[in-house]
Tab-separated table of C-alpha atoms and ligand atoms in Angstrom:
chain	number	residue	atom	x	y	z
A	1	UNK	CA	-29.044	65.892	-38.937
A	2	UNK	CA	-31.110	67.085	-42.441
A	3	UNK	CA	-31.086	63.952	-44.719
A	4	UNK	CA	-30.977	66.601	-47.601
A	5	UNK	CA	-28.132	68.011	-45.418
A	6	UNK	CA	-26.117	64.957	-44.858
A	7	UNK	CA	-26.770	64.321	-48.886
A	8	UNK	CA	-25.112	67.666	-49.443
A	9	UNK	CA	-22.119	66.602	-47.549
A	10	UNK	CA	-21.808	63.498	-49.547
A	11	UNK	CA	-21.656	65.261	-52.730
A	12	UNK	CA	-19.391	67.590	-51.122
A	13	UNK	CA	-16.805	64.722	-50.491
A	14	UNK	CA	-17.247	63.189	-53.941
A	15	UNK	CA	-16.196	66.415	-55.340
A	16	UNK	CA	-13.437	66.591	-53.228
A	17	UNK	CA	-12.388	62.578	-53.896
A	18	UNK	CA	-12.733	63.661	-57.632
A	19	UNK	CA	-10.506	66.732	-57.485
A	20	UNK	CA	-7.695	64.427	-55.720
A	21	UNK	CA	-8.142	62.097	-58.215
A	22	UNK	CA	-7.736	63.834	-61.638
A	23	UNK	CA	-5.403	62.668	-63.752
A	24	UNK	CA	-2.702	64.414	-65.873
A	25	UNK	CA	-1.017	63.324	-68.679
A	26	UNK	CA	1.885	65.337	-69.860
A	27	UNK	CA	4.664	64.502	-72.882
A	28	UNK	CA	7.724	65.528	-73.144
A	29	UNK	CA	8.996	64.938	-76.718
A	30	UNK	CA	12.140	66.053	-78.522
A	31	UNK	CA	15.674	64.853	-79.839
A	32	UNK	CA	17.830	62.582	-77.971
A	33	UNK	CA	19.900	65.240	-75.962
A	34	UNK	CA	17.683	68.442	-76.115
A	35	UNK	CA	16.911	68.065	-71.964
A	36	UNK	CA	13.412	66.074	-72.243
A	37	UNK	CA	15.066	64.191	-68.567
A	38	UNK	CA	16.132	66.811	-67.099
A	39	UNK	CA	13.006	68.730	-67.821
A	40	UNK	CA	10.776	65.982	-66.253
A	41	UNK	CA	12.923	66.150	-63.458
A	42	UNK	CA	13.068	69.713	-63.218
A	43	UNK	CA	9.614	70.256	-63.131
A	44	UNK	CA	8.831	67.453	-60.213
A	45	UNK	CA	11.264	68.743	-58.367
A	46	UNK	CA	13.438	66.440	-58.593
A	47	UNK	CA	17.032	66.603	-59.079
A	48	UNK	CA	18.648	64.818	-62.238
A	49	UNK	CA	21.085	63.214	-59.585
A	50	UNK	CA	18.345	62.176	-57.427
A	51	UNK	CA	17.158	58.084	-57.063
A	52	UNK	CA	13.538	58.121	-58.935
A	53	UNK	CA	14.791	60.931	-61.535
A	54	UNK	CA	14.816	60.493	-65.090
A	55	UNK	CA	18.184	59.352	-66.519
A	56	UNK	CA	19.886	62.129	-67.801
A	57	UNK	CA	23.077	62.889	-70.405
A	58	UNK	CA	22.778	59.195	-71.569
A	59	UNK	CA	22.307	58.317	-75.052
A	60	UNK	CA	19.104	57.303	-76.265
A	61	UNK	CA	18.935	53.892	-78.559
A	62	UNK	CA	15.820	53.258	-77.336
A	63	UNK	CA	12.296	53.721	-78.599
A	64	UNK	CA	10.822	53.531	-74.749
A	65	UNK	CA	8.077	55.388	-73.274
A	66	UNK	CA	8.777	56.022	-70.092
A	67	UNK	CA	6.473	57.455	-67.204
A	68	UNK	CA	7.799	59.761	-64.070
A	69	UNK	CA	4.976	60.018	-61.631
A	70	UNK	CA	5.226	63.443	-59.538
A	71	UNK	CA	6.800	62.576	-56.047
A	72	UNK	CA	4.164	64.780	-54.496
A	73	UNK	CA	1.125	64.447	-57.040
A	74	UNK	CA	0.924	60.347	-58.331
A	75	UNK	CA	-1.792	61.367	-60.404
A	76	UNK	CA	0.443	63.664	-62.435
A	77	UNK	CA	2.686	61.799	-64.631
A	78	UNK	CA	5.395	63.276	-67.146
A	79	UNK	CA	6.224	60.930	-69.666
A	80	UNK	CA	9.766	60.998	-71.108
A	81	UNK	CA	8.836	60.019	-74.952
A	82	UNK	CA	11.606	58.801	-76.925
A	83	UNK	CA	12.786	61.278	-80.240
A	84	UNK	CA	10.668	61.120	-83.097
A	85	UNK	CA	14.171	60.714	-85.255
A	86	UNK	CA	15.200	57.851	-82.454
A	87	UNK	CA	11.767	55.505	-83.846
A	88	UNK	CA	12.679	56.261	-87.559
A	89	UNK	CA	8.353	56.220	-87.367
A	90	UNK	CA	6.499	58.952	-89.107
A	91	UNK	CA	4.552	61.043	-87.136
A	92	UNK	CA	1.215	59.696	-87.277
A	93	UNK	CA	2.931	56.054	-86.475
A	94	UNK	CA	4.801	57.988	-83.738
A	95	UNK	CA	1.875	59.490	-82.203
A	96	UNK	CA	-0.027	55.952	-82.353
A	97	UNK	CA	3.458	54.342	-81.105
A	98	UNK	CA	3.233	56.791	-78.110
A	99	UNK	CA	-0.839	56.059	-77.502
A	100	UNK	CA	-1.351	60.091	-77.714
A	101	UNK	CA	-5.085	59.489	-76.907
A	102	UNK	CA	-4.155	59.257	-73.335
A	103	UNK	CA	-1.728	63.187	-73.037
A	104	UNK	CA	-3.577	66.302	-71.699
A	105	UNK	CA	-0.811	68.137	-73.886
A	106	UNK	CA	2.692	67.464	-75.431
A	107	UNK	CA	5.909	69.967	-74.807
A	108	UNK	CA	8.437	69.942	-77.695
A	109	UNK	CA	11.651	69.873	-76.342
A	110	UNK	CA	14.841	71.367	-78.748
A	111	UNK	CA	18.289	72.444	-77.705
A	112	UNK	CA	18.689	74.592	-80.877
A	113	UNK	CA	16.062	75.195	-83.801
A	114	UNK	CA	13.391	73.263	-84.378
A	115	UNK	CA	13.628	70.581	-86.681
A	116	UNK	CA	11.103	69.388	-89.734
A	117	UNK	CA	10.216	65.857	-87.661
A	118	UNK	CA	9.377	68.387	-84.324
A	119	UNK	CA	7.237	70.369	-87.140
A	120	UNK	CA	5.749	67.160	-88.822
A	121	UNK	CA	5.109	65.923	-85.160
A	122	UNK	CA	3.439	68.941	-83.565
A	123	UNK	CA	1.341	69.025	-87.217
A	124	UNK	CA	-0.179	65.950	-86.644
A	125	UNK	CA	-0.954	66.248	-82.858
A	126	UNK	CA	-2.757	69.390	-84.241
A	127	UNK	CA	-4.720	66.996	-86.541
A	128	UNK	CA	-5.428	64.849	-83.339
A	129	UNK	CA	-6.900	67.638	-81.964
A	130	UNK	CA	-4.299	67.935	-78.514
A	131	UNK	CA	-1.924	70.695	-77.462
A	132	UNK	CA	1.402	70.791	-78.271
A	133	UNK	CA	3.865	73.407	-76.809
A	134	UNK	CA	7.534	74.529	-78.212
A	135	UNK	CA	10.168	74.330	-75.475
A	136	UNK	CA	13.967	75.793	-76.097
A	137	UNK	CA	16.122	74.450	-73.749
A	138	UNK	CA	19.481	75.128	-71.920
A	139	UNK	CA	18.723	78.492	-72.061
A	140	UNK	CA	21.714	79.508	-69.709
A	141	UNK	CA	24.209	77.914	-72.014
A	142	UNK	CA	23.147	80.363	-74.728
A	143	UNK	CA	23.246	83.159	-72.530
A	144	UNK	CA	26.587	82.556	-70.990
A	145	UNK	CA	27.728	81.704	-74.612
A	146	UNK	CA	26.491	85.135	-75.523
A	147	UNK	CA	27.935	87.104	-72.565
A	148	UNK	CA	31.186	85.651	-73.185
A	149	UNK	CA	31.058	86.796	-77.133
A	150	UNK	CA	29.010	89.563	-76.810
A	151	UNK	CA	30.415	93.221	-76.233
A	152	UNK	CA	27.366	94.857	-75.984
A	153	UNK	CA	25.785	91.730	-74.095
A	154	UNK	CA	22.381	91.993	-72.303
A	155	UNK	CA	20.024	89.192	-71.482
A	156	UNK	CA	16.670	90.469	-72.652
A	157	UNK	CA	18.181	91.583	-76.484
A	158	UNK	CA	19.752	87.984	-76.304
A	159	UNK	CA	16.769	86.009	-75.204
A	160	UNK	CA	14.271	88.045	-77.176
A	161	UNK	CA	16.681	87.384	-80.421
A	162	UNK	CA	16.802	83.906	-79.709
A	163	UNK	CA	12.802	84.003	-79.209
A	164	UNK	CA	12.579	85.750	-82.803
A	165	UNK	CA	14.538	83.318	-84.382
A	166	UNK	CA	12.883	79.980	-83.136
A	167	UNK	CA	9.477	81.444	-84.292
A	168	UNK	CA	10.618	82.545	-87.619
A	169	UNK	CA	11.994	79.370	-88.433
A	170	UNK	CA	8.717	77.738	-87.074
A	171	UNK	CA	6.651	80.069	-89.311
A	172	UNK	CA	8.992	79.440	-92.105
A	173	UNK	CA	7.750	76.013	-91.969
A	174	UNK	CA	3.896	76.398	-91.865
A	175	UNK	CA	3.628	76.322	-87.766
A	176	UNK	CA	3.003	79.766	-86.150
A	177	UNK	CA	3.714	79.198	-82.524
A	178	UNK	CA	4.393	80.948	-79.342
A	179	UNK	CA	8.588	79.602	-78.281
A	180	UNK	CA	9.740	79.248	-74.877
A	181	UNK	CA	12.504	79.604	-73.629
A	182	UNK	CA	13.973	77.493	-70.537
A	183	UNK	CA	16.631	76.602	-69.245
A	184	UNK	CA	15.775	73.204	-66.407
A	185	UNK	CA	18.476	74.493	-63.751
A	186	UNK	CA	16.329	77.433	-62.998
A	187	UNK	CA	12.556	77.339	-63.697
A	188	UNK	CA	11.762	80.593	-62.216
A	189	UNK	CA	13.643	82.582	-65.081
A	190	UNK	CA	12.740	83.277	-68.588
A	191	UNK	CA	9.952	81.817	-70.214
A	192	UNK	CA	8.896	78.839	-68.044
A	193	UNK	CA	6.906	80.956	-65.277
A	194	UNK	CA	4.651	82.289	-68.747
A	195	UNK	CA	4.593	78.500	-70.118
A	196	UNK	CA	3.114	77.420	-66.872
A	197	UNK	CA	0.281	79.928	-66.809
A	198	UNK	CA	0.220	79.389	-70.541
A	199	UNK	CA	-0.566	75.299	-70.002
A	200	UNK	CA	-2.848	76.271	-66.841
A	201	UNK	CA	-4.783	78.300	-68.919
A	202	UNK	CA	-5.381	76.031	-71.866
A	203	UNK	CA	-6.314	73.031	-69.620
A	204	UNK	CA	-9.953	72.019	-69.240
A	205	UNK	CA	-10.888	74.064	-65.673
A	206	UNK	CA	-11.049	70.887	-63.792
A	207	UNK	CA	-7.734	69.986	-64.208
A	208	UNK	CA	-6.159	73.389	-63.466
A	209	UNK	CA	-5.570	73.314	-60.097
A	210	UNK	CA	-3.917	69.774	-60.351
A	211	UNK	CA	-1.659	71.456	-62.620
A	212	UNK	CA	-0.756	74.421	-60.149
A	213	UNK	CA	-0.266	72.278	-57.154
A	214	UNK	CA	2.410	70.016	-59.137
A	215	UNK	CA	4.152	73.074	-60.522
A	216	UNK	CA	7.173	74.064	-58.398
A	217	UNK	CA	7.284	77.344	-56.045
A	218	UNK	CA	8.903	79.361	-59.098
A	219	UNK	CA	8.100	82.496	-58.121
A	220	UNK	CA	5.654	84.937	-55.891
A	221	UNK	CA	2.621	84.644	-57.614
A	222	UNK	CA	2.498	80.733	-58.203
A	223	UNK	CA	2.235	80.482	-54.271
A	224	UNK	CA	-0.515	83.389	-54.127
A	225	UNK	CA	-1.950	81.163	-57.095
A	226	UNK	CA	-1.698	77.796	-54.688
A	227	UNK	CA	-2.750	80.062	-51.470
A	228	UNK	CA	-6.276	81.056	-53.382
A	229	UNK	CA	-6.682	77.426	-54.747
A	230	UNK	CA	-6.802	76.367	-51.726
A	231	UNK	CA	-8.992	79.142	-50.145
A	232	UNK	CA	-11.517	78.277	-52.296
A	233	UNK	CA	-11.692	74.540	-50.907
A	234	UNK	CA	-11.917	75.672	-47.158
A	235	UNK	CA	-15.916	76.225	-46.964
A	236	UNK	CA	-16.240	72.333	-48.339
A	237	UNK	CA	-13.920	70.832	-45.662
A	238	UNK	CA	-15.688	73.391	-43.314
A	239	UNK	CA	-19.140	71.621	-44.384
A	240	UNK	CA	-17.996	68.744	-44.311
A	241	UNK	CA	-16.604	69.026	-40.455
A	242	UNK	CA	-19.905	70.688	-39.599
A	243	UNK	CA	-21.652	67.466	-41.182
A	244	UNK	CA	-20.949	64.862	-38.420
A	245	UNK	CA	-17.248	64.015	-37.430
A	246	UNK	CA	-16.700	66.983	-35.519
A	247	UNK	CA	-15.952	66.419	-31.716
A	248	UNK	CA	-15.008	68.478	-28.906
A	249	UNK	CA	-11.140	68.569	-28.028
A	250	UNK	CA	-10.714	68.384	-24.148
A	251	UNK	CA	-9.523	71.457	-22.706
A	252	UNK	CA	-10.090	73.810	-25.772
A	253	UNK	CA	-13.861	75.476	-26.412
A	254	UNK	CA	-13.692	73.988	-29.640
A	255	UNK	CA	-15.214	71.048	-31.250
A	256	UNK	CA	-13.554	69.968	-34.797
A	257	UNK	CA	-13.019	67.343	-36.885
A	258	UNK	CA	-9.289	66.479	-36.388
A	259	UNK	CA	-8.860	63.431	-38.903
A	260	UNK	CA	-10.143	66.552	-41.431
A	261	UNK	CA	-7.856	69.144	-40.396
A	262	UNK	CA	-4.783	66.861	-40.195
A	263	UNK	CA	-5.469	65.717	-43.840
A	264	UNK	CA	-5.790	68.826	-45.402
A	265	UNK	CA	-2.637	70.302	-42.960
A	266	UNK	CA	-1.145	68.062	-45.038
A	267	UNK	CA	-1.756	68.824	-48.418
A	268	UNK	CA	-0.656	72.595	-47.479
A	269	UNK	CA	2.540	71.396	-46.221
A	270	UNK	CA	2.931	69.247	-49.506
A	271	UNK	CA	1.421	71.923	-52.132
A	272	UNK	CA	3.999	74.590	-50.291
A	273	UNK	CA	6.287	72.393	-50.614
A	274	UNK	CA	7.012	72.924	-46.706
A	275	UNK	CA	7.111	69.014	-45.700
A	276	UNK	CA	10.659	67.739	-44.324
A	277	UNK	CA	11.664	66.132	-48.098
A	278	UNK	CA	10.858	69.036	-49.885
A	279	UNK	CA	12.722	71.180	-48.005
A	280	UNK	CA	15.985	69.279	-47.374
A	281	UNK	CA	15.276	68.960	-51.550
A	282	UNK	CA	15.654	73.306	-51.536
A	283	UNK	CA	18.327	73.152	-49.406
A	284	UNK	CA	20.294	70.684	-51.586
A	285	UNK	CA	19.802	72.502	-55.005
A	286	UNK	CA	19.890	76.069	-53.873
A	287	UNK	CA	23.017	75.694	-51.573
A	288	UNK	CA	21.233	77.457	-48.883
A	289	UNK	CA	21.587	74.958	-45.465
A	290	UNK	CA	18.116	73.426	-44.426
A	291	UNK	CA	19.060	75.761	-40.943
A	292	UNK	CA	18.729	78.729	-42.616
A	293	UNK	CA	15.323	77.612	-44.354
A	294	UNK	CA	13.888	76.230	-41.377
A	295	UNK	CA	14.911	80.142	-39.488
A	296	UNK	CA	12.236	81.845	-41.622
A	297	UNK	CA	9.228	79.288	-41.306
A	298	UNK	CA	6.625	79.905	-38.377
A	299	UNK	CA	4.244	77.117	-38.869
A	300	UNK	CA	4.657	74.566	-36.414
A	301	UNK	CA	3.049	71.848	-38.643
A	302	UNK	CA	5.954	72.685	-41.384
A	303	UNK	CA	8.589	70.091	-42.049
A	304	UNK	CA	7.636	67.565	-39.235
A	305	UNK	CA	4.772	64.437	-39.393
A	306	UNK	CA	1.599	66.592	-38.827
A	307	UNK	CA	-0.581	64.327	-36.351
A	308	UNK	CA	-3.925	64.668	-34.566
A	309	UNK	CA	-1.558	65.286	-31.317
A	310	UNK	CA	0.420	68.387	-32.832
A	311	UNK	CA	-2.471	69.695	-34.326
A	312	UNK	CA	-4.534	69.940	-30.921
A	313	UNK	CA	-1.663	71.252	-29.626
A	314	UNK	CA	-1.062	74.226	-32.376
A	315	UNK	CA	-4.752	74.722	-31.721
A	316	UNK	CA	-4.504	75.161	-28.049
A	317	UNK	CA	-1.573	77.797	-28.286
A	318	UNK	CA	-3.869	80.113	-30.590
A	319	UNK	CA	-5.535	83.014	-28.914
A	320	UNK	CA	-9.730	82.796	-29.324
A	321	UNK	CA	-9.615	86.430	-30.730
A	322	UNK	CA	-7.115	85.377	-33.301
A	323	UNK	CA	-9.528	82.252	-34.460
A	324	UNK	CA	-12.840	84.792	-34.223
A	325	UNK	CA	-11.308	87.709	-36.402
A	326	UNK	CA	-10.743	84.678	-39.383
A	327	UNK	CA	-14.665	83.692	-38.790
A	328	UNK	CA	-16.235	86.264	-40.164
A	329	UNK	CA	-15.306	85.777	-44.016
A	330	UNK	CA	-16.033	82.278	-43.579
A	331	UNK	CA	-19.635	83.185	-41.749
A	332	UNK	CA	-19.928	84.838	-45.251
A	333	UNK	CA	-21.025	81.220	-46.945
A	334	UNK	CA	-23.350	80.372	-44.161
A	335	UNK	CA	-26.256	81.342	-45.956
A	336	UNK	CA	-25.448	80.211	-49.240
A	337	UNK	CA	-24.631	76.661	-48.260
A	338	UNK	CA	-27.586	76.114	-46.319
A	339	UNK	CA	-26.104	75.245	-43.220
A	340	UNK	CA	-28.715	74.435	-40.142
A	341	UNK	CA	-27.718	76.725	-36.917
A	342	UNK	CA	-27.050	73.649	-34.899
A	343	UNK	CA	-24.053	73.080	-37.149
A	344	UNK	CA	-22.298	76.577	-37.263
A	345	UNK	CA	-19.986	76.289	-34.587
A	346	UNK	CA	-18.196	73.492	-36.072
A	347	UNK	CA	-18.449	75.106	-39.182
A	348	UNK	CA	-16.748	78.413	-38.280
A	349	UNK	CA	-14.020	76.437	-36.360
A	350	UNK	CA	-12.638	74.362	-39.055
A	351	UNK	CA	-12.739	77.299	-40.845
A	352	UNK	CA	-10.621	79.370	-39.103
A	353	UNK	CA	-8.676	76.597	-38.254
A	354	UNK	CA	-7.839	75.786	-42.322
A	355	UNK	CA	-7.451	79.393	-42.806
A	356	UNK	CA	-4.850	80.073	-39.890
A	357	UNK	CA	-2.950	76.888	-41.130
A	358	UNK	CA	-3.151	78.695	-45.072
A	359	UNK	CA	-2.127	81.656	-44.015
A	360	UNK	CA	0.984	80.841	-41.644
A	361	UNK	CA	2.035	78.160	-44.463
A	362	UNK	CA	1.222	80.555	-47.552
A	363	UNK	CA	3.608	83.008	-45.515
A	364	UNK	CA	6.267	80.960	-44.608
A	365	UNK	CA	6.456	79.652	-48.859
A	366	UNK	CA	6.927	82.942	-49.695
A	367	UNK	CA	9.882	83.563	-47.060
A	368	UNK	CA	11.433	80.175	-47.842
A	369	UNK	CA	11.435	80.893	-51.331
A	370	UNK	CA	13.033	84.751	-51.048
A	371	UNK	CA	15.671	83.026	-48.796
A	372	UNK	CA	16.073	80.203	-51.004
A	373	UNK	CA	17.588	83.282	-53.893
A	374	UNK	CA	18.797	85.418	-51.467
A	375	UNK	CA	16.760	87.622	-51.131
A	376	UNK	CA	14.934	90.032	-48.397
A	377	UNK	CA	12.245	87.545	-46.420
A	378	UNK	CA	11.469	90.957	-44.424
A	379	UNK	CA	9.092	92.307	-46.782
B	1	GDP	P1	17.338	63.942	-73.168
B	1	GDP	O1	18.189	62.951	-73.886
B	1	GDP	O2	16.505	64.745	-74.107
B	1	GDP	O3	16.533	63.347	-72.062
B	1	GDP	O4	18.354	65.013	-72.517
B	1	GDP	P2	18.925	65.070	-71.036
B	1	GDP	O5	17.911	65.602	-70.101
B	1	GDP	O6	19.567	63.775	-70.699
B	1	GDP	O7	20.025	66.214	-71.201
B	1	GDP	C1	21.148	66.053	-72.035
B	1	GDP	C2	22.278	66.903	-71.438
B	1	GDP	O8	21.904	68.286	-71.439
B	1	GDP	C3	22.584	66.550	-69.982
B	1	GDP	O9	23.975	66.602	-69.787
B	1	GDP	C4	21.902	67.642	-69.180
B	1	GDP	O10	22.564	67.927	-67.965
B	1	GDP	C5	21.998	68.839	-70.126
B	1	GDP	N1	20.883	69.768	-69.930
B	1	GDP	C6	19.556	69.504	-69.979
B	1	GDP	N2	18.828	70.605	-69.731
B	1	GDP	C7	19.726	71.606	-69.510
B	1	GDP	C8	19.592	72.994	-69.197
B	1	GDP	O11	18.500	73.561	-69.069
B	1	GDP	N3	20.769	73.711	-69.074
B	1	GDP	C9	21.994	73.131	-69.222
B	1	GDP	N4	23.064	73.900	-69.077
B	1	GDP	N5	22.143	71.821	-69.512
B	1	GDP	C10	21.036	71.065	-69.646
């Protein structure tokens, strides 16, 4: 092989090691009670009742920092940060208390309006130059609250009332800032699906995608999101394969480098959240039996231990016309990468290989999540 090839690969897996390796930092502040727990549990998917969740409903008497790494994502750690009124510090102390240096960004947690220490606080992590982001919680308590009260009740007049009013009061006291609204039983209404882009957005680009992967399957788009993430990886592991480990599988016309495709296999099951855990997890909190979840998935490497063995034998039961038609987008970055002739055929496999698995995975997330609510997984 090229030495300035082979050197190309190597960079290529550093990048990769990087990307795996990026850490995220994320604090959840707010008064003793407002749903900081159940927030950090919420958003690793991970039920408040759960062994690893957060505490939850207890009373807080303690000034403890403590971090919840995501099941899924180590790297990604929420830390439950005590109240700002619990430390009796100000909010410079608080923020040194807290060692801010180390947060990507800070979420403000309140159950009602936002009080002057979450105003002094999100003032001075302003002045320390980081993010901070106002979160209303329980936001289905206010809304059943409402519809019980309310004659003429509707959701949108309520929630965008309740929006109005937590930003006046905000502006009122010298912080203009966006509110949103959440309620931690059900992340894919209201305002968390916006607060996720909204965070994803603001991040430094390298961090993004970390973000995304970590972020539950709330809705339609956050798997398209996930899908194209990890589109965009495919033509590195596809270099990579092409660089050396590839072999040829007996009794298949192809020659790939399994150890590669089982890894990544695996961090589609896990970003999809289609591995056996996550799924039994769905089935648990949406009331809809693991059965009936498991009906709509087609991907044989969902919800089982994806091996070498079951991925040779996924591989053999694939038609060679449905492998050729996914070659030709992923022919596209021949030239651009560089890639010597003698190393195309392993590149196009693993290609289409990774982009069959995507697909079939991407597909499935989307039905598992319409069945999850209840709704049509025909279209
Ligand atoms: P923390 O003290 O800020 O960590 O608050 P917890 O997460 O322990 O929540 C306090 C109480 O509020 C618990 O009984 C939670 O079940 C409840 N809670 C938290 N978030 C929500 C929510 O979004 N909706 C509803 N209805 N209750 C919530």
């Amino acid at each position: 092989m090229e030495k300035g090839y082979a050197e190309g690969a190597e960079k290529i897996q550093e990048y990769l090691d990087q990307q795996d390796n990026i850490q995220l930092y994320i604090g959840i502040t707010g008064e003793a009670g407002a749903g900081k727990s159940t927030f950090v549990n919420a958003f690793r998917g991970v039920d408040n009742r759960d062994e690893g969740a957060a505490p939850t409903g207890c009373v807080e008497t303690t000034t403890v920092v403590t971090p919840y790494a995501h099941p899924n994502y180590p790297n990604v750690t929420l830390w439950d940060l005590p109240g700002i009124g619990t430390t009796k510090f100000p909010a410079d102390k608080y923020l040194k208390h807290v060692e801010f240096e180390k947060f990507d960004f800070f979420i403000i947690i309140s159950e009602t309006r936002f009080t002057e220490n979450d105003v002094k606080l999100a003032k001075e992590i302003q002045k320390m130059k980081k993010k901070f982001y106002f979160v209303r919680s329980k936001i289905d308590n206010d809304l059943n609250a409402a519809e019980r009260s309310q004659r003429d009740f509707s959701v949108e007049k309520t929630l965008s009332a309740m929006r109005e009013n937590c930003v006046q009061g905000l502006q009122k006291q010298g912080v203009p800032a966006t509110v949103f609204l959440v309620s931690s039983f059900d992340l894919h209404l209201h305002d968390f699906p916006l607060l996720q882009q909204t965070l994803e957005r603001e991040l430094p680009a390298h961090k993004r995608d970390m973000l995304l992967l970590a972020t539950p399957n709330i809705n339609l788009e956050i798997i398209n999101r996930k899908k194209k993430a990890f589109q965009a990886k495919i033509k590195y592991y596809a270099c990579l394969s092409a660089a050396g480990a590839a072999v040829p599988i007996p009794g298949l016309s192809i020659a790939v480098d399994l150890g590669l495709l089982v890894n990544v296999a695996i961090k589609y099951a896990i970003g999809f959240r289609l591995d056996k855990p996550s799924l039994e997890k769905l089935a648990a909190t949406s009331d809809v039996p693991l059965s009936d979840l498991m009906a709509v998935i087609n991907s044989p490497l969902a919800a089982v231990k994806i091996t070498k063995g079951l991925v040779v034998k996924v591989l053999s039961t694939c038609t060679i016309i449905s492998l050729s038609m996914l070659a030709e987008e992923g022919l596209k970055f021949m030239p651009l990468l560089g890639i010597p002739v003698a190393a195309t055929i392993s590149f196009t496999t693993t290609y289409k290989c990774l982009s069959m698995f995507l697909n079939t995975f991407a597909d499935d997330a989307q039905r598992v999540f319409k069945k999850a609510l209840g709704l049509d997984t025909s279209v």
